[in-house]
PDB file of C-alpha atoms and ligand atoms in Angstrom:
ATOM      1  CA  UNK X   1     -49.713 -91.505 -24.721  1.00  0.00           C
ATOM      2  CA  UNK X   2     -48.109 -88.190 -25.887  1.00  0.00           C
ATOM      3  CA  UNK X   3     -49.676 -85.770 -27.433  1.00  0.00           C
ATOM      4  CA  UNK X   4     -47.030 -84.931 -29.754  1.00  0.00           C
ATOM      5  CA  UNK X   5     -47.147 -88.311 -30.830  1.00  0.00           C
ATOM      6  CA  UNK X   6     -49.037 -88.492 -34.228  1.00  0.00           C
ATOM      7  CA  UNK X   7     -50.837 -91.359 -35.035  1.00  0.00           C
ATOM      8  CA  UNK X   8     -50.958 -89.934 -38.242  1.00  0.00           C
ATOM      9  CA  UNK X   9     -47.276 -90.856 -39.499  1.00  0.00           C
ATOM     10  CA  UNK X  10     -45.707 -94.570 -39.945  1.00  0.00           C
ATOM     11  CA  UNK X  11     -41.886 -95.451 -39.794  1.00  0.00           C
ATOM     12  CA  UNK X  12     -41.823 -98.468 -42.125  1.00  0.00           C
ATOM     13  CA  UNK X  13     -38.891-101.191 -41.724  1.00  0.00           C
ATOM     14  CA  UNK X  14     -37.715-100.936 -45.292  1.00  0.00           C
ATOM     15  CA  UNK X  15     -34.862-103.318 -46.818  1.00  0.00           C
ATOM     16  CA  UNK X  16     -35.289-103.164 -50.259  1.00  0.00           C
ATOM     17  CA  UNK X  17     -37.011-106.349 -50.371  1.00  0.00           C
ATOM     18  CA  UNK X  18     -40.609-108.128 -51.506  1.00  0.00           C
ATOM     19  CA  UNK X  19     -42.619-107.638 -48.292  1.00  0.00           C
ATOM     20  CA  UNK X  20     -41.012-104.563 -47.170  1.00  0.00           C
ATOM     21  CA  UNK X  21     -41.681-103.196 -50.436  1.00  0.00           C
ATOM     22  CA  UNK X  22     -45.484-104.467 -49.932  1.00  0.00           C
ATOM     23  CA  UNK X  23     -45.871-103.129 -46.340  1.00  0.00           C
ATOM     24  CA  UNK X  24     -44.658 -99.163 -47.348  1.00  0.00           C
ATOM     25  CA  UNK X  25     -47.358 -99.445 -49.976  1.00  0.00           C
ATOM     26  CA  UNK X  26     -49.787-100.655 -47.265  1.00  0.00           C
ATOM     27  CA  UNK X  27     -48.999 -97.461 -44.975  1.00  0.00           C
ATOM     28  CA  UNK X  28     -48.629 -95.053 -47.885  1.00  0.00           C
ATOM     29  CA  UNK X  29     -52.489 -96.019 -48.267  1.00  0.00           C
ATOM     30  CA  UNK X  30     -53.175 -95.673 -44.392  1.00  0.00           C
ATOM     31  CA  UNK X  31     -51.342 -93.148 -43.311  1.00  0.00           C
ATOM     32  CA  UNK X  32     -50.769 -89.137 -43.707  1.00  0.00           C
ATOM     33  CA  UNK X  33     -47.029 -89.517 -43.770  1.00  0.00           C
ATOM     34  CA  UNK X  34     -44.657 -92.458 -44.369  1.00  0.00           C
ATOM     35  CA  UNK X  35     -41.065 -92.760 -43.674  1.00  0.00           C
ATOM     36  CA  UNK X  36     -38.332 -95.426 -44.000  1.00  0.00           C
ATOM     37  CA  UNK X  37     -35.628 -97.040 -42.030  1.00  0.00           C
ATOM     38  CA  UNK X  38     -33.099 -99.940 -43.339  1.00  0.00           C
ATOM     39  CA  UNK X  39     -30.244-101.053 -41.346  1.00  0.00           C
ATOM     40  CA  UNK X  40     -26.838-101.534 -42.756  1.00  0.00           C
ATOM     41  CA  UNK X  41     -25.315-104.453 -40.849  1.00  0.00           C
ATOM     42  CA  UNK X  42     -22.152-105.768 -43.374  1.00  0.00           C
ATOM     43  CA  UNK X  43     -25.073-108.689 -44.909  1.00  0.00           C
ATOM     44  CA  UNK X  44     -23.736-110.503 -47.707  1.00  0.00           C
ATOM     45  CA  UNK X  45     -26.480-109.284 -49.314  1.00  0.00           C
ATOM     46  CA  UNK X  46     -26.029-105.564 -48.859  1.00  0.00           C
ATOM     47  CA  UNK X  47     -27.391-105.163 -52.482  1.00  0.00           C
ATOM     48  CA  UNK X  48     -30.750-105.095 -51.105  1.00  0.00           C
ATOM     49  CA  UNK X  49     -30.135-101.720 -49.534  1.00  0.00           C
ATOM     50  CA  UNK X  50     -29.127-100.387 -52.928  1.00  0.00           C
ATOM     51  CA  UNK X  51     -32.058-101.538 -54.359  1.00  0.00           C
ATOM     52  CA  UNK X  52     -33.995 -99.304 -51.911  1.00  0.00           C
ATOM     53  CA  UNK X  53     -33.345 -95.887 -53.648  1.00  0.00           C
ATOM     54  CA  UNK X  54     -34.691 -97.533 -57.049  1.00  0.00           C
ATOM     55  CA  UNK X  55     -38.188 -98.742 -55.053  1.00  0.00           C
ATOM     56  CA  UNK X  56     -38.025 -94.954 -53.637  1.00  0.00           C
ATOM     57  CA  UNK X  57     -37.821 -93.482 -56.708  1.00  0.00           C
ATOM     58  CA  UNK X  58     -40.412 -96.030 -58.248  1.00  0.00           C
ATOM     59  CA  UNK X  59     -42.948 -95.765 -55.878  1.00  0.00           C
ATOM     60  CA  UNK X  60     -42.581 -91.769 -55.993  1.00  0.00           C
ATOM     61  CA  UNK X  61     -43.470 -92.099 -59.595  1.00  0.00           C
ATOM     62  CA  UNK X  62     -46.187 -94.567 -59.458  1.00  0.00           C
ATOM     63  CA  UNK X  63     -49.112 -92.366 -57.482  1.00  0.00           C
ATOM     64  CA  UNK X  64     -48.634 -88.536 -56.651  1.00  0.00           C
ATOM     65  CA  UNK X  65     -49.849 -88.706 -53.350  1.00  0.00           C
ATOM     66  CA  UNK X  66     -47.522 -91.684 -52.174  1.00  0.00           C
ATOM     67  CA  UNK X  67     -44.904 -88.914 -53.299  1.00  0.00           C
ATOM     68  CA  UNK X  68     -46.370 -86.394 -51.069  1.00  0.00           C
ATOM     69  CA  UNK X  69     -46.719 -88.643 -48.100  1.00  0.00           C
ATOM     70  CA  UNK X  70     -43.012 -89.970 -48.146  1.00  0.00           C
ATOM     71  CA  UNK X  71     -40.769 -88.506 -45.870  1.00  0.00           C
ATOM     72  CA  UNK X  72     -37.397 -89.416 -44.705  1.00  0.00           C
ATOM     73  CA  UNK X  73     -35.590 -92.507 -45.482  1.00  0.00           C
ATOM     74  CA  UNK X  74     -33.053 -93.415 -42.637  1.00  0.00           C
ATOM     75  CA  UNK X  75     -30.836 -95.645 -42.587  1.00  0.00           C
ATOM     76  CA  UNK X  76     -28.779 -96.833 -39.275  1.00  0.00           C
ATOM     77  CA  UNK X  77     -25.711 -98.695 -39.728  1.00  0.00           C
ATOM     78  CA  UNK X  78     -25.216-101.788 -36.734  1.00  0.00           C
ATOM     79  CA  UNK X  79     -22.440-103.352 -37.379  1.00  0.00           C
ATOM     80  CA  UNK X  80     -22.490-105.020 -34.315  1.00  0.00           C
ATOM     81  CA  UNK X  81     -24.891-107.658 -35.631  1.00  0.00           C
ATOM     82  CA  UNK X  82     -22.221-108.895 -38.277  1.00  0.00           C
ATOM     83  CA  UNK X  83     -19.869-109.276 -35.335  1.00  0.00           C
ATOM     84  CA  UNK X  84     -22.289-111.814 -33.320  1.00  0.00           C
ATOM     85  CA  UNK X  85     -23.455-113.899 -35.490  1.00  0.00           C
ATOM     86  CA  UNK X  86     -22.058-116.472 -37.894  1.00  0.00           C
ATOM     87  CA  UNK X  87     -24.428-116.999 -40.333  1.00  0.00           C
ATOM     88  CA  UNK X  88     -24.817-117.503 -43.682  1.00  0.00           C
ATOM     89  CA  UNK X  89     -25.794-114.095 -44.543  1.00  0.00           C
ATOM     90  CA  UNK X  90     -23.155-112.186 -43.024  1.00  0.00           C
ATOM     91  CA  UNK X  91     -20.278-115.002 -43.490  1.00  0.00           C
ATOM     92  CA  UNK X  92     -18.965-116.787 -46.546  1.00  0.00           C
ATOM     93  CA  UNK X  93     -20.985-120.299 -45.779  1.00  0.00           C
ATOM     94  CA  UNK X  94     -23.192-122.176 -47.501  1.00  0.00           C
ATOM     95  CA  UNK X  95     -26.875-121.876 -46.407  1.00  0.00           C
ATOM     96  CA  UNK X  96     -28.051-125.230 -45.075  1.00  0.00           C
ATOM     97  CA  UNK X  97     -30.698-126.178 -42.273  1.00  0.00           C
ATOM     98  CA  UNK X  98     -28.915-126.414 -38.901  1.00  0.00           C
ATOM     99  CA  UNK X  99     -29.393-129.021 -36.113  1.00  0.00           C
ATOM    100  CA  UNK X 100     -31.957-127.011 -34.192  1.00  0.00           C
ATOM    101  CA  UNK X 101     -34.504-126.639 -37.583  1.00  0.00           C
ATOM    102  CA  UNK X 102     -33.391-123.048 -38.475  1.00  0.00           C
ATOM    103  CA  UNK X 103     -31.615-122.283 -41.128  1.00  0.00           C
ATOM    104  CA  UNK X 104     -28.473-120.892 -40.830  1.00  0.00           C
ATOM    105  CA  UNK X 105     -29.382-117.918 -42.267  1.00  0.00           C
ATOM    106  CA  UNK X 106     -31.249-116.932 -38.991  1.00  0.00           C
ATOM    107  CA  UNK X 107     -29.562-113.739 -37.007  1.00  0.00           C
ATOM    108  CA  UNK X 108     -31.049-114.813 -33.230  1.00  0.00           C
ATOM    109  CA  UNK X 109     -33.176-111.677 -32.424  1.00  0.00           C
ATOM    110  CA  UNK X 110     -32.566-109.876 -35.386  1.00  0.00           C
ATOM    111  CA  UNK X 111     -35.749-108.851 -35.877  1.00  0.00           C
ATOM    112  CA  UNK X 112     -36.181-107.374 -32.111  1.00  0.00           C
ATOM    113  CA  UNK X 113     -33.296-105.517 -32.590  1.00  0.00           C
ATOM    114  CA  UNK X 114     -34.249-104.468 -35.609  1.00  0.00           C
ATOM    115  CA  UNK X 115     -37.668-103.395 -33.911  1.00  0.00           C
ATOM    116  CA  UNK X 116     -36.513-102.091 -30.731  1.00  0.00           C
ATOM    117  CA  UNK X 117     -33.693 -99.625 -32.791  1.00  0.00           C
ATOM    118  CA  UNK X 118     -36.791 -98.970 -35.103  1.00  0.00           C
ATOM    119  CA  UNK X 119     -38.803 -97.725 -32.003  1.00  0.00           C
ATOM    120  CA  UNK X 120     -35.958 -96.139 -30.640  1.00  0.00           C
ATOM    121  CA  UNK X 121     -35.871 -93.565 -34.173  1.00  0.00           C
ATOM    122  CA  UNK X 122     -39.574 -93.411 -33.576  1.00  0.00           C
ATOM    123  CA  UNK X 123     -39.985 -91.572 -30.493  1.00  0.00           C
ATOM    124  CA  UNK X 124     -37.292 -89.252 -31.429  1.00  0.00           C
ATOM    125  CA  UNK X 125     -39.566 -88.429 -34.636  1.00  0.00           C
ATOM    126  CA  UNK X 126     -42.508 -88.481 -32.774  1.00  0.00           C
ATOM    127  CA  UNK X 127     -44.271 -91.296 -35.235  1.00  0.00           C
ATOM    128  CA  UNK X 128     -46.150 -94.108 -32.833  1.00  0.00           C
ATOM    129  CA  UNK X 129     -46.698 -96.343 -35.821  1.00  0.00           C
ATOM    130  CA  UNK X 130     -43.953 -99.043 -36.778  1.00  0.00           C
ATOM    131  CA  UNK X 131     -44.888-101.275 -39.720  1.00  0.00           C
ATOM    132  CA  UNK X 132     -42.876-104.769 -40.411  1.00  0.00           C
ATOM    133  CA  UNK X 133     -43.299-107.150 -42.500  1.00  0.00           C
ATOM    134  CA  UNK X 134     -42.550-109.942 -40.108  1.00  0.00           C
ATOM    135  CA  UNK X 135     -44.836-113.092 -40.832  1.00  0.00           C
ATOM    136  CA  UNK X 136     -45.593-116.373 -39.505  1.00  0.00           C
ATOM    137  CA  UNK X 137     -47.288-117.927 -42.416  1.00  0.00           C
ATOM    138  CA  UNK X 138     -44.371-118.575 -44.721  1.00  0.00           C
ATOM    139  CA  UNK X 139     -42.701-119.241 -41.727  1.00  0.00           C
ATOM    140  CA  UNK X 140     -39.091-120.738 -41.534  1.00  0.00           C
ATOM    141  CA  UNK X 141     -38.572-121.205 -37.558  1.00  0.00           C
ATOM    142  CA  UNK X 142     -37.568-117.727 -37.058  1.00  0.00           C
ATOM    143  CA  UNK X 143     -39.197-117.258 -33.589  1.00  0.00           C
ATOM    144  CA  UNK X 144     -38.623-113.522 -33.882  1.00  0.00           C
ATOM    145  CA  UNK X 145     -41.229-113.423 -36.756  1.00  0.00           C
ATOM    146  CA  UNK X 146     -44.194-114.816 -34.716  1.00  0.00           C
ATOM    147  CA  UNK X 147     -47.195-112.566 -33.809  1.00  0.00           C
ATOM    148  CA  UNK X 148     -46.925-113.406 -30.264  1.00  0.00           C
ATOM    149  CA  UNK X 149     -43.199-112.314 -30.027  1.00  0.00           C
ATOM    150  CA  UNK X 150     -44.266-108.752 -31.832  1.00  0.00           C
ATOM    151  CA  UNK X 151     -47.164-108.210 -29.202  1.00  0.00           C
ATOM    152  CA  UNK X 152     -44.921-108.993 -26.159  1.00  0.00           C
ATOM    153  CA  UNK X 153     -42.245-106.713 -28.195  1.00  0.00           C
ATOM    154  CA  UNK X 154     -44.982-103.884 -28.300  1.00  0.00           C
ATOM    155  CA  UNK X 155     -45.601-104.403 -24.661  1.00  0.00           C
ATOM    156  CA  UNK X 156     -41.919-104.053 -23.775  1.00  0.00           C
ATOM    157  CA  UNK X 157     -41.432-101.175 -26.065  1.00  0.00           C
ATOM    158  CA  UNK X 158     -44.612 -99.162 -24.383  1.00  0.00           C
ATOM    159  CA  UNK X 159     -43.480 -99.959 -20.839  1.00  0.00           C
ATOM    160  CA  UNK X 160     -39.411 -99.136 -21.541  1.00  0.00           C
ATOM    161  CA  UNK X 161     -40.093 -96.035 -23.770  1.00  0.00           C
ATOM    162  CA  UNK X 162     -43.552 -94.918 -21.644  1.00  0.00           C
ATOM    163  CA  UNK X 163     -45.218 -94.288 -25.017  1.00  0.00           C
ATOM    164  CA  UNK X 164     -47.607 -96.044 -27.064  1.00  0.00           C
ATOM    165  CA  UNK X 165     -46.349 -97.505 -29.805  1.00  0.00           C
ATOM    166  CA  UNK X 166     -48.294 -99.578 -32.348  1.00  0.00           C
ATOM    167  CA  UNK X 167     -46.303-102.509 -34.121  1.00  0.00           C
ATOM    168  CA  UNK X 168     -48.218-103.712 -37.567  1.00  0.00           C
ATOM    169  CA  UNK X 169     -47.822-106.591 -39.247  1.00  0.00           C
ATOM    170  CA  UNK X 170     -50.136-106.296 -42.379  1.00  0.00           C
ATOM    171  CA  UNK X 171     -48.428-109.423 -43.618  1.00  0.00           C
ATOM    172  CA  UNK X 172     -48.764-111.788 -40.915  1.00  0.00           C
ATOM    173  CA  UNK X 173     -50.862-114.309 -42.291  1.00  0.00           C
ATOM    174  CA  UNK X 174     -50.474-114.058 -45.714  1.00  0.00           C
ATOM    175  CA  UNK X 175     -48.746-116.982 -47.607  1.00  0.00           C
ATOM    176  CA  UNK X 176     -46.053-115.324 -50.718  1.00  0.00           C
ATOM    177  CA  UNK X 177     -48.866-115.830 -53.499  1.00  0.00           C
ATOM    178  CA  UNK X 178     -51.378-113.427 -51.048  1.00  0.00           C
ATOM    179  CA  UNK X 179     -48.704-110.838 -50.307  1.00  0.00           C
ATOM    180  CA  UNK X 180     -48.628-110.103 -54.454  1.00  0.00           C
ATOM    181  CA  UNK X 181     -52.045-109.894 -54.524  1.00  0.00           C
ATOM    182  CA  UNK X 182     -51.891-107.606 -51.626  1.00  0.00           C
ATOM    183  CA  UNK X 183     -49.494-105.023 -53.595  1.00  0.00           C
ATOM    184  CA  UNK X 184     -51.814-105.778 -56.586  1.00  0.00           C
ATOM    185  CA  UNK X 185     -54.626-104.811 -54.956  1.00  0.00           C
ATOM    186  CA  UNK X 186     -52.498-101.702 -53.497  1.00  0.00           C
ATOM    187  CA  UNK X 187     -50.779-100.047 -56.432  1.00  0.00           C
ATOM    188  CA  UNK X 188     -52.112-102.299 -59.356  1.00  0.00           C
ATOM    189  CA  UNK X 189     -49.595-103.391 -62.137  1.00  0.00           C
ATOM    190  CA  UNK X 190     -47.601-100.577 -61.471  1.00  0.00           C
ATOM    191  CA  UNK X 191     -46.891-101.483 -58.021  1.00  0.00           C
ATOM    192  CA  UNK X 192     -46.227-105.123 -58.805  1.00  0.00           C
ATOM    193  CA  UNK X 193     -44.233-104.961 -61.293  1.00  0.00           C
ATOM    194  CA  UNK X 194     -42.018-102.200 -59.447  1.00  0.00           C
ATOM    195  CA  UNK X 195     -41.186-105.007 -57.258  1.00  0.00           C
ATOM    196  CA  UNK X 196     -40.596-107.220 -59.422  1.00  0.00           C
ATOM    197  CA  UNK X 197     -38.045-105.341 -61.167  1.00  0.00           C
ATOM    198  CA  UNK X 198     -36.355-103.646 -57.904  1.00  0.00           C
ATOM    199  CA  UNK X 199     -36.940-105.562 -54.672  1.00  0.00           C
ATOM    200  CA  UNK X 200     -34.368-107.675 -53.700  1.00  0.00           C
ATOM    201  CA  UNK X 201     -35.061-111.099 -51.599  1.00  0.00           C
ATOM    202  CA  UNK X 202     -31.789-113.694 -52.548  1.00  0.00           C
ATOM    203  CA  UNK X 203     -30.358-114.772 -49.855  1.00  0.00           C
ATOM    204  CA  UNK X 204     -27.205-115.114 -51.787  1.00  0.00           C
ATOM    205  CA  UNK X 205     -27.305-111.199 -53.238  1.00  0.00           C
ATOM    206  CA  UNK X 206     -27.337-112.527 -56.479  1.00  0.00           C
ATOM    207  CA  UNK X 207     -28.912-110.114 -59.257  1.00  0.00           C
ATOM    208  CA  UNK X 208     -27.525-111.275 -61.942  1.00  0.00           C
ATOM    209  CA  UNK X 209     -30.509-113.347 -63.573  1.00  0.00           C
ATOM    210  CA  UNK X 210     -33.900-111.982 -64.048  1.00  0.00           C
ATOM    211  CA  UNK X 211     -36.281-114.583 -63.986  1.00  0.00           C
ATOM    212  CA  UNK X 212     -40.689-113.605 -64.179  1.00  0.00           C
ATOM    213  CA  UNK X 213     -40.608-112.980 -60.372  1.00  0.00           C
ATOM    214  CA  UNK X 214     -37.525-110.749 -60.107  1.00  0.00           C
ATOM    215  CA  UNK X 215     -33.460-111.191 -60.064  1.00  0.00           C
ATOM    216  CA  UNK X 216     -31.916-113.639 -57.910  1.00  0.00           C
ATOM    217  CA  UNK X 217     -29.796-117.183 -58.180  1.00  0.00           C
ATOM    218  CA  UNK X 218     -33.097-118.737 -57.889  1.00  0.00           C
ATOM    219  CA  UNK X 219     -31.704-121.728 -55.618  1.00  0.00           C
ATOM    220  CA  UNK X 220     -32.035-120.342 -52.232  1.00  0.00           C
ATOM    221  CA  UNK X 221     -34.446-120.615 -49.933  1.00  0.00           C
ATOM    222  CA  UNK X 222     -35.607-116.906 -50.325  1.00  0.00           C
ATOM    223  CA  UNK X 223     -35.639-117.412 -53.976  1.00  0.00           C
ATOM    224  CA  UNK X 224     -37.421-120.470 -53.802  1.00  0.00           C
ATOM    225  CA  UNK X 225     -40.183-119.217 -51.966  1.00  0.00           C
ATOM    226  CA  UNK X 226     -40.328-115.908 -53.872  1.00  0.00           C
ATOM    227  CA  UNK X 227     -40.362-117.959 -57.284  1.00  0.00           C
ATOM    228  CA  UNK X 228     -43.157-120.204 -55.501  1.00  0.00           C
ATOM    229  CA  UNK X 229     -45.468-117.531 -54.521  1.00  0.00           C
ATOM    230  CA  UNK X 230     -45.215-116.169 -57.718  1.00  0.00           C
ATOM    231  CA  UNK X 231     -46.317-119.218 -59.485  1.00  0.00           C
ATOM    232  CA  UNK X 232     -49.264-119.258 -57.164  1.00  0.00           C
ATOM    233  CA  UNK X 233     -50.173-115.535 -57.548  1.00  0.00           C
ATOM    234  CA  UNK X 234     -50.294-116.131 -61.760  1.00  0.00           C
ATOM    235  CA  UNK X 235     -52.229-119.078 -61.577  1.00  0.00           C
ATOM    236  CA  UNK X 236     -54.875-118.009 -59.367  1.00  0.00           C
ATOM    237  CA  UNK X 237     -55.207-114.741 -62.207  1.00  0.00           C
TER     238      UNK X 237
HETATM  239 ZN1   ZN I 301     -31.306-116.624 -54.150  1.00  0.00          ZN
END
């Protein structure tokens, strides 16, 4: 491990949605300095970046020393992803399961692009801490999301970047109802109700409706289990 490589600073994959939204308010609270990356890759649902500036802004005005701690918010544009895959998200289709039990929303290896790009940013900053909000629990056959593909990601990352880099995944094992109560129990009403307002999960980039968990055509699959979780989260107050 570097020396120049503080343990002290987190690079947070942030797109403007739910859970991202949850895990930069888990590393505002853990670390000394937070910053944010979102990748612009021609998604239908594009909107979600958009809604990132709002959550930025929010967030800045919800605690003072979340506003001190957050530093840059990058953005990396990879359009190449667009180009190999044909998938609901980034082509006019419908979203339906396909014949191998993933939706057709799934981008194969999105996610360890996503991570290996993110780690990529991180050793230029110097920042050894990469937080996701990847989870297995609510967990729709995306074999990207799985703990054990993040760990052997880590261990690929350390060995082809010779540094030490730390992948979290405070949301792991938390079911939608448990990931409110997480940004409850992180940033209070305030915090919840930020994302409720701003964060962006519809598959279909839809924010045209608001319903009591947030906007979205409340049909898809992302919807559906956003609206679900929500349910949960009130009735267990
Ligand atoms: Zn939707």
């Amino acid at each position: 491990m570097s020396d120049q490589f503080s343990s002290e600073t987190a690079l947070v994959l942030f797109s403007g949605g739910q859970d991202s939204t949850t895990c930069l308010a888990w590393a505002l609270s853990r670390f000394a300095r937070v910053e944010t990356l979102g990748f612009a890759y021609g998604q239908r649902h594009a909107i979600e970046l958009s809604c990132r500036d709002h959550l930025l802004d929010g967030i800045k005005a919800l605690r003072a020393d979340w506003a001190e701690k957050l530093g840059e918010s990058h953005t990396l544009e990879i359009p190449t992803l667009a180009a190999i895959s044909e998938t609901a998200l980034t082509r006019d289709v419908a979203i339906e399961m396909g014949e191998d039990g993933l939706p057709n929303t799934f981008v194969p290896g999105r996610n360890l692009i996503f991570l290996t790009f993110a780690a990529a940013l991180a050793y230029r900053r110097g920042i050894s801490n990469i937080v996701g909000g990847m989870c297995e629990t609510d967990y729709s056959g995306y074999p990207d999301c799985r703990d054990e593909t993040i760990r052997a990601l880590n261990s690929a990352l350390d060995l082809g970047m010779s540094r030490h880099f730390q992948l979290h995944t405070p949301l792991m094992w938390l079911d939608k109802a448990a990931t409110w109560r997480l940004a409850f129990g992180l940033g209070g009403t305030g915090l919840v109700d930020l994302i409720r307002e701003h964060s962006h999960t519809c598959y279909l980039g839809e924010r045209g409706e608001r319903h009591e968990w947030g906007y979205g055509c409340g049909e898809c699959p992302a919807c559906a289990l956003r609206a679900k979780g929500w349910r949960e989260y009130v009735a267990e107050e």
